[in-house]
CSV table of C-alpha atoms and ligand atoms in Angstrom, one decimal:
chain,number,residue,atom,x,y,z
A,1,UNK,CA,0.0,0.0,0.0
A,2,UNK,CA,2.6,2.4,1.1
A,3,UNK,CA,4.9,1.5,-2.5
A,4,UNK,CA,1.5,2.4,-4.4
A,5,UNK,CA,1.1,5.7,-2.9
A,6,UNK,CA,4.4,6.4,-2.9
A,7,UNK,CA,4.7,5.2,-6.6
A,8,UNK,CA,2.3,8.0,-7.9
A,9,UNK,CA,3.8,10.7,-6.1
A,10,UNK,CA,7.0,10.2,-7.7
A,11,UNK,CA,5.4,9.7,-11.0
A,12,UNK,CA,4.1,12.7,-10.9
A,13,UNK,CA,7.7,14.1,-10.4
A,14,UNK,CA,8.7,12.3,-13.1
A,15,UNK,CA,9.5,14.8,-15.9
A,16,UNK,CA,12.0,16.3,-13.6
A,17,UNK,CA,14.0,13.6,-12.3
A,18,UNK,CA,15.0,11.5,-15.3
A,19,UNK,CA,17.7,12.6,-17.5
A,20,UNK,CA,21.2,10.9,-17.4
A,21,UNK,CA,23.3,12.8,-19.8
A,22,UNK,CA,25.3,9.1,-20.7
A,23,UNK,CA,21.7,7.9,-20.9
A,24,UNK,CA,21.4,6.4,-24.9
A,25,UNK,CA,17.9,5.0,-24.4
A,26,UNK,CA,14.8,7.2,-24.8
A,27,UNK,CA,15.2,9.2,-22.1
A,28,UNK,CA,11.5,10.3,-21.7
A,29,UNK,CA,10.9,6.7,-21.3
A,30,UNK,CA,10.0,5.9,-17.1
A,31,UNK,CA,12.6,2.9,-16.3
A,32,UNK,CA,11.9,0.8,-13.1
A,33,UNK,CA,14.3,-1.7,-11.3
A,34,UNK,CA,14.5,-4.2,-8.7
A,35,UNK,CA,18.0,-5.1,-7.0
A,36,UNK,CA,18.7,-8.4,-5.4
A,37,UNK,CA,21.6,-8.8,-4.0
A,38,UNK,CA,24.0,-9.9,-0.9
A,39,UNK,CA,24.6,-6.0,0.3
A,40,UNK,CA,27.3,-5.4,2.3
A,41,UNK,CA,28.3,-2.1,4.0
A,42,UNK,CA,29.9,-1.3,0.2
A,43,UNK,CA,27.5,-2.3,-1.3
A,44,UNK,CA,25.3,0.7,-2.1
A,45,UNK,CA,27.1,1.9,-5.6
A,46,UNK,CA,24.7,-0.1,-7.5
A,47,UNK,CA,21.6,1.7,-6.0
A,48,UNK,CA,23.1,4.9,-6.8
A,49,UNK,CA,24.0,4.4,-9.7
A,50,UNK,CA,20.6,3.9,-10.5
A,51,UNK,CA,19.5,6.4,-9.1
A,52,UNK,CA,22.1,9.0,-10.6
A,53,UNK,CA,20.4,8.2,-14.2
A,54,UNK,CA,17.0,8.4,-13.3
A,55,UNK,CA,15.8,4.6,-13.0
A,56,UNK,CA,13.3,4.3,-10.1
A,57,UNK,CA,14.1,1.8,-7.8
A,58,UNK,CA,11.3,-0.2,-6.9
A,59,UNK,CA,12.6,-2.2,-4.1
A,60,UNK,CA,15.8,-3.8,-2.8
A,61,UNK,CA,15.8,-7.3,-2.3
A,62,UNK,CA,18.4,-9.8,-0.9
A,63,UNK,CA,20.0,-13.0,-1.4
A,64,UNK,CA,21.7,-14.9,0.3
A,65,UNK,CA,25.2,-15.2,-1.4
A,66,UNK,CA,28.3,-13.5,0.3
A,67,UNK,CA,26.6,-14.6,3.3
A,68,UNK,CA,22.7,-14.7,4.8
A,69,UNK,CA,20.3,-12.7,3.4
A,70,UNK,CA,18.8,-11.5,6.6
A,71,UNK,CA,22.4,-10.3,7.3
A,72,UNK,CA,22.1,-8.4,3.8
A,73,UNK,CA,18.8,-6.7,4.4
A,74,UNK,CA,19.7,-5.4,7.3
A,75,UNK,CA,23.6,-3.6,5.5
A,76,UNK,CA,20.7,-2.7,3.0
A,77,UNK,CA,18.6,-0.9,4.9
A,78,UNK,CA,21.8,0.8,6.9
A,79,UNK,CA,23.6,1.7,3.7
A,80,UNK,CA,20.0,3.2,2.8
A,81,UNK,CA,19.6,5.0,6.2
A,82,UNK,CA,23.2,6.7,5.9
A,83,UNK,CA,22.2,8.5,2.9
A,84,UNK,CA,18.7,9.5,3.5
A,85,UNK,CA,17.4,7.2,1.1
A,86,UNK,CA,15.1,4.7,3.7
A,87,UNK,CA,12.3,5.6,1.0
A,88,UNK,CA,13.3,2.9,-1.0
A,89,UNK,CA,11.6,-0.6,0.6
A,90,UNK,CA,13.7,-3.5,1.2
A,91,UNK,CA,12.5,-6.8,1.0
A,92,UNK,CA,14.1,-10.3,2.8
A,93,UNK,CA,14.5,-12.7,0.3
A,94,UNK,CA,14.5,-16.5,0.4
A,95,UNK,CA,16.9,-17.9,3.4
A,96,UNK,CA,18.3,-20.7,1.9
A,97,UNK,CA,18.6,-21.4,-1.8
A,98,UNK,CA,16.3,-24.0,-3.7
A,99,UNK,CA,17.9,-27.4,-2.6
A,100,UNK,CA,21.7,-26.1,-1.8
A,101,UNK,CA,22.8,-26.3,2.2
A,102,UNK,CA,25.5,-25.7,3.8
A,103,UNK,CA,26.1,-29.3,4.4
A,104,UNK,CA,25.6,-30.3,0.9
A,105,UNK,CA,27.8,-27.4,-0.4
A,106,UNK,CA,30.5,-28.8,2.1
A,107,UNK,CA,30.2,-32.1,1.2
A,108,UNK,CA,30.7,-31.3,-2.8
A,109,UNK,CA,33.8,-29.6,-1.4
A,110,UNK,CA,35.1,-32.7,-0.2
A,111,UNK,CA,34.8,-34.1,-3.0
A,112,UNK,CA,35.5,-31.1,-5.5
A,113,UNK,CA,37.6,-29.2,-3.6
A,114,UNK,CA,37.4,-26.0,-1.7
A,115,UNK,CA,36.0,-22.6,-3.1
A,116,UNK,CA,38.2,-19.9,-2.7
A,117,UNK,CA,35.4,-18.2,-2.0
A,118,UNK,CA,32.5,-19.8,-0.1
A,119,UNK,CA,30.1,-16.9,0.7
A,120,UNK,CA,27.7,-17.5,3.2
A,121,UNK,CA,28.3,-21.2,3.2
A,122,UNK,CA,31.8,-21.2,4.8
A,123,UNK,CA,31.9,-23.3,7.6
A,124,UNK,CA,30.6,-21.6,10.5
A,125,UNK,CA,33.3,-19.9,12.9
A,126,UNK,CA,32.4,-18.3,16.0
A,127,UNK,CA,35.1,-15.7,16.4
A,128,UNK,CA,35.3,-14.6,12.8
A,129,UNK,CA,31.9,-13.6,13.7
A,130,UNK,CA,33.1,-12.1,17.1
A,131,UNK,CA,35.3,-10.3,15.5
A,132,UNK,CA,33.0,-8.7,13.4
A,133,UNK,CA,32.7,-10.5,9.8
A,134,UNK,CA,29.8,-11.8,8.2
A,135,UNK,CA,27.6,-15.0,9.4
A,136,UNK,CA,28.4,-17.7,7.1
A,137,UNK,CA,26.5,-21.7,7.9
A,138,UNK,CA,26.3,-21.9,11.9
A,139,UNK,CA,23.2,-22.9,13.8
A,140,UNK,CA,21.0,-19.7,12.8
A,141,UNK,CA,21.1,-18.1,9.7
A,142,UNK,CA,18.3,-15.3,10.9
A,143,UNK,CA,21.5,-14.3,13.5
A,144,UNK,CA,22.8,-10.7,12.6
A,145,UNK,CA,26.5,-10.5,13.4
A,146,UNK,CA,26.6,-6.7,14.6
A,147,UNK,CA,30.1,-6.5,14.5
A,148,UNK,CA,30.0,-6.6,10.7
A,149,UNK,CA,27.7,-2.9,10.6
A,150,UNK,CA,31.0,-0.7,10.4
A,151,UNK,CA,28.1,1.6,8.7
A,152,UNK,CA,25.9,1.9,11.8
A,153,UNK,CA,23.3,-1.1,12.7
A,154,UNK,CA,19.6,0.5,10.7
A,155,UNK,CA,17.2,2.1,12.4
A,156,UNK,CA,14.9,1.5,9.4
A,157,UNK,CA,13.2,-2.0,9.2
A,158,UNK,CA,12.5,-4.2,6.0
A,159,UNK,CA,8.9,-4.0,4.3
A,160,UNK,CA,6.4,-6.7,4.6
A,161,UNK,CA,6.3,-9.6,1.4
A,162,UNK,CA,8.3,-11.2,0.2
A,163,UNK,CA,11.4,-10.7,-2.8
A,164,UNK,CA,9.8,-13.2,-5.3
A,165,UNK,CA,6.1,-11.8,-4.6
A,166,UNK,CA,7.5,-8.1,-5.0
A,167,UNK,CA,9.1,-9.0,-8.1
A,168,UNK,CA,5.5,-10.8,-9.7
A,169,UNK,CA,3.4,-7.5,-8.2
A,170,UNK,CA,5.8,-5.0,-10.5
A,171,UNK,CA,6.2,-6.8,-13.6
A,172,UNK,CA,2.5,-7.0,-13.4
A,173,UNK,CA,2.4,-3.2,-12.2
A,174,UNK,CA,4.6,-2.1,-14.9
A,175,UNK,CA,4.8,-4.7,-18.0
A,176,UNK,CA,7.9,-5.0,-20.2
A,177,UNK,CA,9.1,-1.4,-18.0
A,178,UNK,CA,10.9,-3.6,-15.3
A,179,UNK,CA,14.2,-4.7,-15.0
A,180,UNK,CA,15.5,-7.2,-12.6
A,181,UNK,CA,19.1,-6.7,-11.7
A,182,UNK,CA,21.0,-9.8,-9.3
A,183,UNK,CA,24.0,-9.4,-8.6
A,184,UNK,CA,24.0,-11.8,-5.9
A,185,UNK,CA,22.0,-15.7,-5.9
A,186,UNK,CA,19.3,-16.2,-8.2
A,187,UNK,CA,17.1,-17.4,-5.7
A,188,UNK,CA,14.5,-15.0,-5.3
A,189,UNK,CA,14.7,-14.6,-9.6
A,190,UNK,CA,14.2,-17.8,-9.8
A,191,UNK,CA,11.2,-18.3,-7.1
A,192,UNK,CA,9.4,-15.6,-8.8
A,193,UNK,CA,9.6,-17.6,-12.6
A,194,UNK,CA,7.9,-20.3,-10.7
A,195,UNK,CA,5.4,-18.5,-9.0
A,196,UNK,CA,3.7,-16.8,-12.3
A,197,UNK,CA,4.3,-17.9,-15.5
A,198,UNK,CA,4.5,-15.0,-17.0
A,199,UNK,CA,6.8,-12.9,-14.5
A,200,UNK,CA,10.1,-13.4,-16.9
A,201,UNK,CA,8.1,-12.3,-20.1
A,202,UNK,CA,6.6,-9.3,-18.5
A,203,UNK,CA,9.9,-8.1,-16.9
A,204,UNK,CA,12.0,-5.8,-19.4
A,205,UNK,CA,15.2,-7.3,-19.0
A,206,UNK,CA,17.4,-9.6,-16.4
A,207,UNK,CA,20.4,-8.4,-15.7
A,208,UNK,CA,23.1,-10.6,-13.5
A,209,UNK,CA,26.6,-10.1,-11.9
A,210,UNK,CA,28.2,-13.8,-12.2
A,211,UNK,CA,28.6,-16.5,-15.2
A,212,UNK,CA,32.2,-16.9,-15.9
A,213,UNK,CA,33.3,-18.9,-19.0
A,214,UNK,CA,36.4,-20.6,-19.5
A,215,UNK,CA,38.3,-19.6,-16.1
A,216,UNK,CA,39.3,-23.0,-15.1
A,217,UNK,CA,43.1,-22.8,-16.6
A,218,UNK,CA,43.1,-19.1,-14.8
A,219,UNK,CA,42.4,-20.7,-11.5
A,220,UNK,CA,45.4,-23.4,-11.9
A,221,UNK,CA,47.9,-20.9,-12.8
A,222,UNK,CA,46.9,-17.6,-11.7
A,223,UNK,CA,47.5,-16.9,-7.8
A,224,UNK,CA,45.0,-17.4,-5.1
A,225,UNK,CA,43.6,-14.3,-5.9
A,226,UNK,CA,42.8,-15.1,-10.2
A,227,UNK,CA,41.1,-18.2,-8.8
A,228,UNK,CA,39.3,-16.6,-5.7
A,229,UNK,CA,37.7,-14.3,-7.8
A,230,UNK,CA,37.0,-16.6,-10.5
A,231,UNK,CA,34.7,-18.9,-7.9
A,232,UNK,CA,31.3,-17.5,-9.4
A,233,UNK,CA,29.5,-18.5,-6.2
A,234,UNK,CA,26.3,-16.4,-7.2
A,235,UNK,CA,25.6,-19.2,-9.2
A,236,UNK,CA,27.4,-21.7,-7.5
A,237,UNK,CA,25.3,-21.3,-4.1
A,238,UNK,CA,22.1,-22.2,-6.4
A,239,UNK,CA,23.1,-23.9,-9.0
A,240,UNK,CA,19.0,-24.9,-9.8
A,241,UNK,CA,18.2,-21.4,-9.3
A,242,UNK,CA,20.5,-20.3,-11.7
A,243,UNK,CA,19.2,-22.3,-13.9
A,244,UNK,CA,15.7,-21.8,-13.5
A,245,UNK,CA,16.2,-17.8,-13.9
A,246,UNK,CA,18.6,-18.1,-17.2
A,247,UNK,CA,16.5,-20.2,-18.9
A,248,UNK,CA,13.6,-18.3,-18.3
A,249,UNK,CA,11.8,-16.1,-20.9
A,250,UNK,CA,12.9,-12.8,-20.0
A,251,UNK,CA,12.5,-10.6,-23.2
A,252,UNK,CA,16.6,-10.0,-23.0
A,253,UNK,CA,19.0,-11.8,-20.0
A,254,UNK,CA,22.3,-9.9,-20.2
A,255,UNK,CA,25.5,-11.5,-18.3
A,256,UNK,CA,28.1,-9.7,-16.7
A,257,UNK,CA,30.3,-12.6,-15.9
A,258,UNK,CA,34.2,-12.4,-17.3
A,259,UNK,CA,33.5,-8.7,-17.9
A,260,UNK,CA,32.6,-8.3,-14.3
A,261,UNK,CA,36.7,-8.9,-13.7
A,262,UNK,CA,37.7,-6.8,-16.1
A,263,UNK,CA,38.2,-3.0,-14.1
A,264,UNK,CA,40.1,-3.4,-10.9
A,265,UNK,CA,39.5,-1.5,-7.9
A,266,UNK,CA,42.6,1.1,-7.2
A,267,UNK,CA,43.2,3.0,-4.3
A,268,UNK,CA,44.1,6.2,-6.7
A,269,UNK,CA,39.9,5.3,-8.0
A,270,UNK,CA,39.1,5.5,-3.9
A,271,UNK,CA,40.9,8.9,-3.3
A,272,UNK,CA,39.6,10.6,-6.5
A,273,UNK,CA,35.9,9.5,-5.2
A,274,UNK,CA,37.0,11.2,-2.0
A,275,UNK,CA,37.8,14.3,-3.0
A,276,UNK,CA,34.0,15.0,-2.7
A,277,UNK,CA,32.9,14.1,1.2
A,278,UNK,CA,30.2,13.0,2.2
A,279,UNK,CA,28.6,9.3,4.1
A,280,UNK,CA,28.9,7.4,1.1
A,281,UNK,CA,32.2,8.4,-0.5
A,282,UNK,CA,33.3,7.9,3.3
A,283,UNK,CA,32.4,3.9,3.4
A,284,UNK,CA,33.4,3.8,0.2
A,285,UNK,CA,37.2,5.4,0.7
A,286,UNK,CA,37.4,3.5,4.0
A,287,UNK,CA,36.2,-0.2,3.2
A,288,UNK,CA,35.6,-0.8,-0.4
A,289,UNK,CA,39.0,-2.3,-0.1
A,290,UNK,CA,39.3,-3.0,3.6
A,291,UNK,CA,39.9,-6.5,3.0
A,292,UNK,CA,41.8,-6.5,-0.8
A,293,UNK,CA,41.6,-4.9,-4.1
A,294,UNK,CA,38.7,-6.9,-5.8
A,295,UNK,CA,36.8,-5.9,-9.7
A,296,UNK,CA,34.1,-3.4,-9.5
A,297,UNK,CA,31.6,-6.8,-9.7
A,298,UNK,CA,28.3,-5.3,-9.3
A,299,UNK,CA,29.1,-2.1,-10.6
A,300,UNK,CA,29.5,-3.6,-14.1
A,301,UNK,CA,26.4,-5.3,-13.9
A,302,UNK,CA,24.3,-2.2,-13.3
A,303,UNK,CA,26.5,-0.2,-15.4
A,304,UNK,CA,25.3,-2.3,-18.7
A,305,UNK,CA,22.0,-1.8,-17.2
A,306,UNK,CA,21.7,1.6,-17.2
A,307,UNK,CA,23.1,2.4,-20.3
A,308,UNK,CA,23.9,-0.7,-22.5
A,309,UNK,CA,26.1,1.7,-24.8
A,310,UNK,CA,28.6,0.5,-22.4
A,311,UNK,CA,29.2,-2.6,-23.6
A,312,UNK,CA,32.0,-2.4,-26.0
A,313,UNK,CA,32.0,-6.2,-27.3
A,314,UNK,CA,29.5,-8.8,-27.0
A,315,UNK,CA,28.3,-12.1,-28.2
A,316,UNK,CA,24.4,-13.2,-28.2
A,317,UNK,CA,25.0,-17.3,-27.2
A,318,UNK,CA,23.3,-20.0,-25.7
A,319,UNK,CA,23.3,-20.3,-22.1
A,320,UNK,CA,22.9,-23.1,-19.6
A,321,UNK,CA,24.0,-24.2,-16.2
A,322,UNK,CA,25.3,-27.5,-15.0
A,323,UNK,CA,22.9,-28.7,-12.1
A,324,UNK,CA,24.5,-32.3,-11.7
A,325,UNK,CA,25.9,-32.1,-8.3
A,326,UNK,CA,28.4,-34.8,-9.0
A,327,UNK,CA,30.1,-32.5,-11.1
A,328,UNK,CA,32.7,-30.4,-10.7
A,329,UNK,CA,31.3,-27.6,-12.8
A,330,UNK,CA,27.7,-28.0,-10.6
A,331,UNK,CA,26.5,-24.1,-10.6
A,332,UNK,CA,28.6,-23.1,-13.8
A,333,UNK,CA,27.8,-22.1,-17.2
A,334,UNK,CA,28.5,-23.9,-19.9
A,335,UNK,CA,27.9,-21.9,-23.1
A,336,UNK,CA,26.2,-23.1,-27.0
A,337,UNK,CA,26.2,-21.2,-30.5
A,338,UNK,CA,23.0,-21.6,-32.4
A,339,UNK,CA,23.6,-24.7,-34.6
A,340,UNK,CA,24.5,-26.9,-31.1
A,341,UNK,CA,22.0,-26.1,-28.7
A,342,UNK,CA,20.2,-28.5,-26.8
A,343,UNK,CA,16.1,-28.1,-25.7
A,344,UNK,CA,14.9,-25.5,-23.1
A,345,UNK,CA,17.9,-23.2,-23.2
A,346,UNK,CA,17.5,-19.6,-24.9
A,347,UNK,CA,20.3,-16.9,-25.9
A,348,UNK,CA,21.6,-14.2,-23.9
A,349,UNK,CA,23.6,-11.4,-24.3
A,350,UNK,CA,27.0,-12.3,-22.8
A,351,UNK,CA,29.4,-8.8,-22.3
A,352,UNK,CA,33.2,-9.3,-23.2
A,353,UNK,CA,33.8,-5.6,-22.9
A,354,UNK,CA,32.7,-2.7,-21.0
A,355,UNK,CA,33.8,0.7,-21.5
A,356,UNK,CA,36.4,1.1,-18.2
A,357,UNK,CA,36.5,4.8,-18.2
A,358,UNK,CA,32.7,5.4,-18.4
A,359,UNK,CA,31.8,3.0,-15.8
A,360,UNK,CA,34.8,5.0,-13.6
A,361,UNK,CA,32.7,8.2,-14.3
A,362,UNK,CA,29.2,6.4,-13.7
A,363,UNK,CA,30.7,5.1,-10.2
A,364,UNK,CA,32.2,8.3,-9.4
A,365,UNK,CA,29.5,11.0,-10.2
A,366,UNK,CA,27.1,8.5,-8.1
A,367,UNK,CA,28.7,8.2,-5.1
A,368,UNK,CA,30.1,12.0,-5.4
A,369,UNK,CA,26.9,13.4,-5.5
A,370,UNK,CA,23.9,10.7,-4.0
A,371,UNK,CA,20.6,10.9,-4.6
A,372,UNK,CA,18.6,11.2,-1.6
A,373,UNK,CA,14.8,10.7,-0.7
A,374,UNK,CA,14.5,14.3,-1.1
A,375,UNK,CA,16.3,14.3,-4.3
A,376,UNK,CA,13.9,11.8,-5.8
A,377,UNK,CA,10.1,13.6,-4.9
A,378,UNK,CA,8.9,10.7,-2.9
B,1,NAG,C1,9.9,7.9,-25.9
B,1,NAG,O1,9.0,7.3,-24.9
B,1,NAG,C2,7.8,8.0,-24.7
B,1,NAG,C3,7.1,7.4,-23.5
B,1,NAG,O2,7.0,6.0,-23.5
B,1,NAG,C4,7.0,7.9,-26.0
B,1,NAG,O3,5.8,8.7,-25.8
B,1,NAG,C5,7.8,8.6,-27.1
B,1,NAG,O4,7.1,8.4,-28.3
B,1,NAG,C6,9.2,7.9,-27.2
B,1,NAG,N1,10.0,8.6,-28.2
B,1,NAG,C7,10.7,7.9,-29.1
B,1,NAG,C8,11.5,8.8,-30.0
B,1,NAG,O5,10.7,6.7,-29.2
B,2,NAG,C1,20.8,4.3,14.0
B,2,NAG,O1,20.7,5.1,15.2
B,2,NAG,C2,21.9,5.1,16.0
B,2,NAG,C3,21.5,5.9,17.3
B,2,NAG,O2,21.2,7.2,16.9
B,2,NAG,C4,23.1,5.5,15.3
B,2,NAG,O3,24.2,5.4,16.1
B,2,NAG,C5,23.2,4.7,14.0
B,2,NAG,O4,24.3,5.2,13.3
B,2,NAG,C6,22.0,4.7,13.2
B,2,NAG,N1,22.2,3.8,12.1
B,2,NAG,C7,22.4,4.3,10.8
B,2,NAG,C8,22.6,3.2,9.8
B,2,NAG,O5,22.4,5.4,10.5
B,3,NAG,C1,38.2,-18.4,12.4
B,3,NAG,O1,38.4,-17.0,12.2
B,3,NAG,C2,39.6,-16.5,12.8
B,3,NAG,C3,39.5,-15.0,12.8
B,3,NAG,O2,39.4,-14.6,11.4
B,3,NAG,C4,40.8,-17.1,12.2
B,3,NAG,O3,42.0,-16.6,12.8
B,3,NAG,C5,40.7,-18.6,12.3
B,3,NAG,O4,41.8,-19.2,11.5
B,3,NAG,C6,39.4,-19.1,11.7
B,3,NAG,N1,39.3,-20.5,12.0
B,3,NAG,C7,39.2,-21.4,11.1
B,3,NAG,C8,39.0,-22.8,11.5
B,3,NAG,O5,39.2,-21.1,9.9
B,4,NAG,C1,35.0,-9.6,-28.7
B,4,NAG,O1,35.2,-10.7,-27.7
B,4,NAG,C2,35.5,-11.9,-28.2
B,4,NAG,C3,35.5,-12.9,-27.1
B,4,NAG,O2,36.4,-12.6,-26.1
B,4,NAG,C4,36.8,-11.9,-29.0
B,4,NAG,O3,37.0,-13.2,-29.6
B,4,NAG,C5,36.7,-10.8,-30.1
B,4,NAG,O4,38.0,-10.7,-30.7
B,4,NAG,C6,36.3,-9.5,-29.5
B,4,NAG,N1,36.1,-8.5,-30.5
B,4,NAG,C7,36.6,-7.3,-30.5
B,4,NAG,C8,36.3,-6.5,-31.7
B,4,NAG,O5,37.3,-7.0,-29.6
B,5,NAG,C1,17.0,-14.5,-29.1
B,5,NAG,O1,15.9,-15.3,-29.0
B,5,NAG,C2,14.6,-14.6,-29.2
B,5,NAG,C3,13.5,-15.5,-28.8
B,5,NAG,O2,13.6,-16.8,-29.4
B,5,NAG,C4,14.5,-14.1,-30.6
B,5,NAG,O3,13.3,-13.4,-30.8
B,5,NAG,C5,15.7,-13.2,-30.9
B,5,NAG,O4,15.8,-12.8,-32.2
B,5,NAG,C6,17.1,-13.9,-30.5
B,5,NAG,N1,18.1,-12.9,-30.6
B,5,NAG,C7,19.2,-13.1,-31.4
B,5,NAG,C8,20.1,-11.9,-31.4
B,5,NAG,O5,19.4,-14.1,-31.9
């Protein structure tokens, strides 16, 4: 009730708030997104970047991924808070993914071999989480490890509904208008194809953050680092979600996987962002790269999403994902061209390229100069 009303106040607003200048699309056209993902006290770029070129955000949901989802609602809804942007709702996703636990994610391990990185399905460990990281398996994965709030714990709570049921009730709202952007599990993606048959065709586009192709030699010879950041666990914690989502009919299903590695985080990026000052160019001097210098991930992803001029090289392939848990490859992609495909698997547009020095200025102008509530007429 309160998105509805809300909804038609900013509509009414409208005319004055969109216009991106690096926007290539009809720019009188209204553009709406959902964001799933794992949010983390970094993890609000994506939102304004959104924001910045005029897309209304129609709720945040999240995944679990990097670790819980209830864990990621909450750095949501404080990442939110700290910029005056609690206007936006935020929606808990699914807890656990579609069959994957953390026992069966452990037990492929043993057999597979350890993920560099495990997300939220690490083994549990009790003073990690003392010491103020992230929850990962354990005995409740509804605990919040208040340690890990570095941005303050929110004062804002999450909206009532589900991720999935959000997700139907917008497509439906706003047909073909919609995107859906993931950038963490495809859980909630995926639980909303099953729930209405005609959510995927109704959206406007999906948009993801994860699918990497060909990385398995890079992970043998590159350092610890190529291969932790080659683990793909947004697919990898889901792997039947994954599959249910990108073989789905969404008009257009756009992958930022291999592309997502391509622009490194650098502290001289970090210190130019700070030359403006203010709560978000703060978190994001001070922890973006607290723990090491990873790729701007999820930045990419809604960087082809606002403005797909962005994408320098691409192919249009088939697209599939290996569910057979006795596989090594359970939760990867394995990719077709026309002639080869098998049944039930449909092309997407898989990014090679993305322009590094417009995604720079995206991230920058974004978190230089946030939109907030009052920004944004709601
Ligand atoms: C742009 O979108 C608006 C609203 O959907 C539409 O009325 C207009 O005709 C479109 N313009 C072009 C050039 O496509
Ligand atoms: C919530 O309120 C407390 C007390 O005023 C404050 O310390 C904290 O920073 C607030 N949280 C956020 C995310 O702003
Ligand atoms: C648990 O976390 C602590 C703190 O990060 C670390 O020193 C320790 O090695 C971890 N234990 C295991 C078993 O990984
Ligand atoms: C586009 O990317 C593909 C796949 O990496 C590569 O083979 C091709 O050479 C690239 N094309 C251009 C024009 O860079
Ligand atoms: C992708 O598949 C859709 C649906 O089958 C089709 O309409 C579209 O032309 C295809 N796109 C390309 C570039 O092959």
């Amino acid at each position: 009730m309160q998105l509805v009303q809300a909804t038609s106040v900013f509509l009414a607003a409208a005319g004055s708030v969109i216009a991106s200048p690096l926007h290539s699309r009809n720019t009188t056209e209204k553009r709406y997104a959902i964001l799933d993902n794992d949010w983390s006290p970094t993890g609000f770029v994506p939102y304004l970047m959104a924001l910045d070129a005029g897309v209304e955000v129609l709720g945040i949901a999240s995944s679990t991924a990097n670790t819980w989802q209830k864990q990621c609602a909450y750095h949501a809804l404080a990442t939110l808070e700290v910029g005056n942007l609690g206007c936006i709702p935020v929606y808990y996703g699914s807890t656990y993914p579609i069959i994957n636990t953390p026992e069966l994610f452990q037990a492929w391990e043993a057999v597979h071999g350890v993920l560099p990185w495990q997300g939220a399905f690490k083994p549990y460990n009790s003073t990690a989480e003392a010491l103020g990281f992230d929850p990962t398996s354990g005995p409740d994965p509804n605990r919040i490890t208040e340690g890990a709030f570095v941005e303050g714990l929110p004062n804002i709570t999450a909206a009532s509904g589900s991720a999935a049921a959000l997700m139907v009730e917008q497509v439906r709202k706003y047909p073909r208008q919609v995107s859906i952007y993931a950038a963490g599990a495809l859980t909630n993606v995926a639980l909303a194809v099953k729930l209405d048959d005609e959510f995927a065709s109704l959206a406007k586009e999906l948009v993801i953050m994860g699918g990497y192709v060909d990385v398995n030699m890079l992970q043998a010879t590159g350092d610890f680092l190529q291969a932790d950041i080659n683990s793909d666990i947004n697919l990898m914690i889901d792997p039947e979600a994954s599959k249910i989502a990108l073989t789905a009919p969404f008009p257009d299903i756009v992958i930022a996987g291999n592309v997502a590695n391509q622009v490194m985080a650098t502290q001289e990026f970090l210190d130019e962002v700070y030359e403006v000052k203010n709560p978000y160019s703060e978190l994001f001097h001070t922890y973006y790269a607290a723990e090491a210098f990873f790729p701007y991930w999820d930045e990419t992803a809604m960087a082809l999403l606002v403005d797909p001029s962005l994408n320098l090289n691409s192919s249009t392939l088939y697209l599939d994902v290996d569910t057979a848990y006795g596989s090594p490859s359970y939760g990867n992609i394995h990719v077709y061209q026309k002639s080869l495909v098998p049944p039930n698997v449909r092309n997407v547009t898989y990014v090679h390229e993305i322009d590094t020095e417009r995604l720079k200025a995206m991230m920058k102008r974004s978190l230089q100069y946030p939109k907030s509530c009052g920004d944004l007429g709601w």
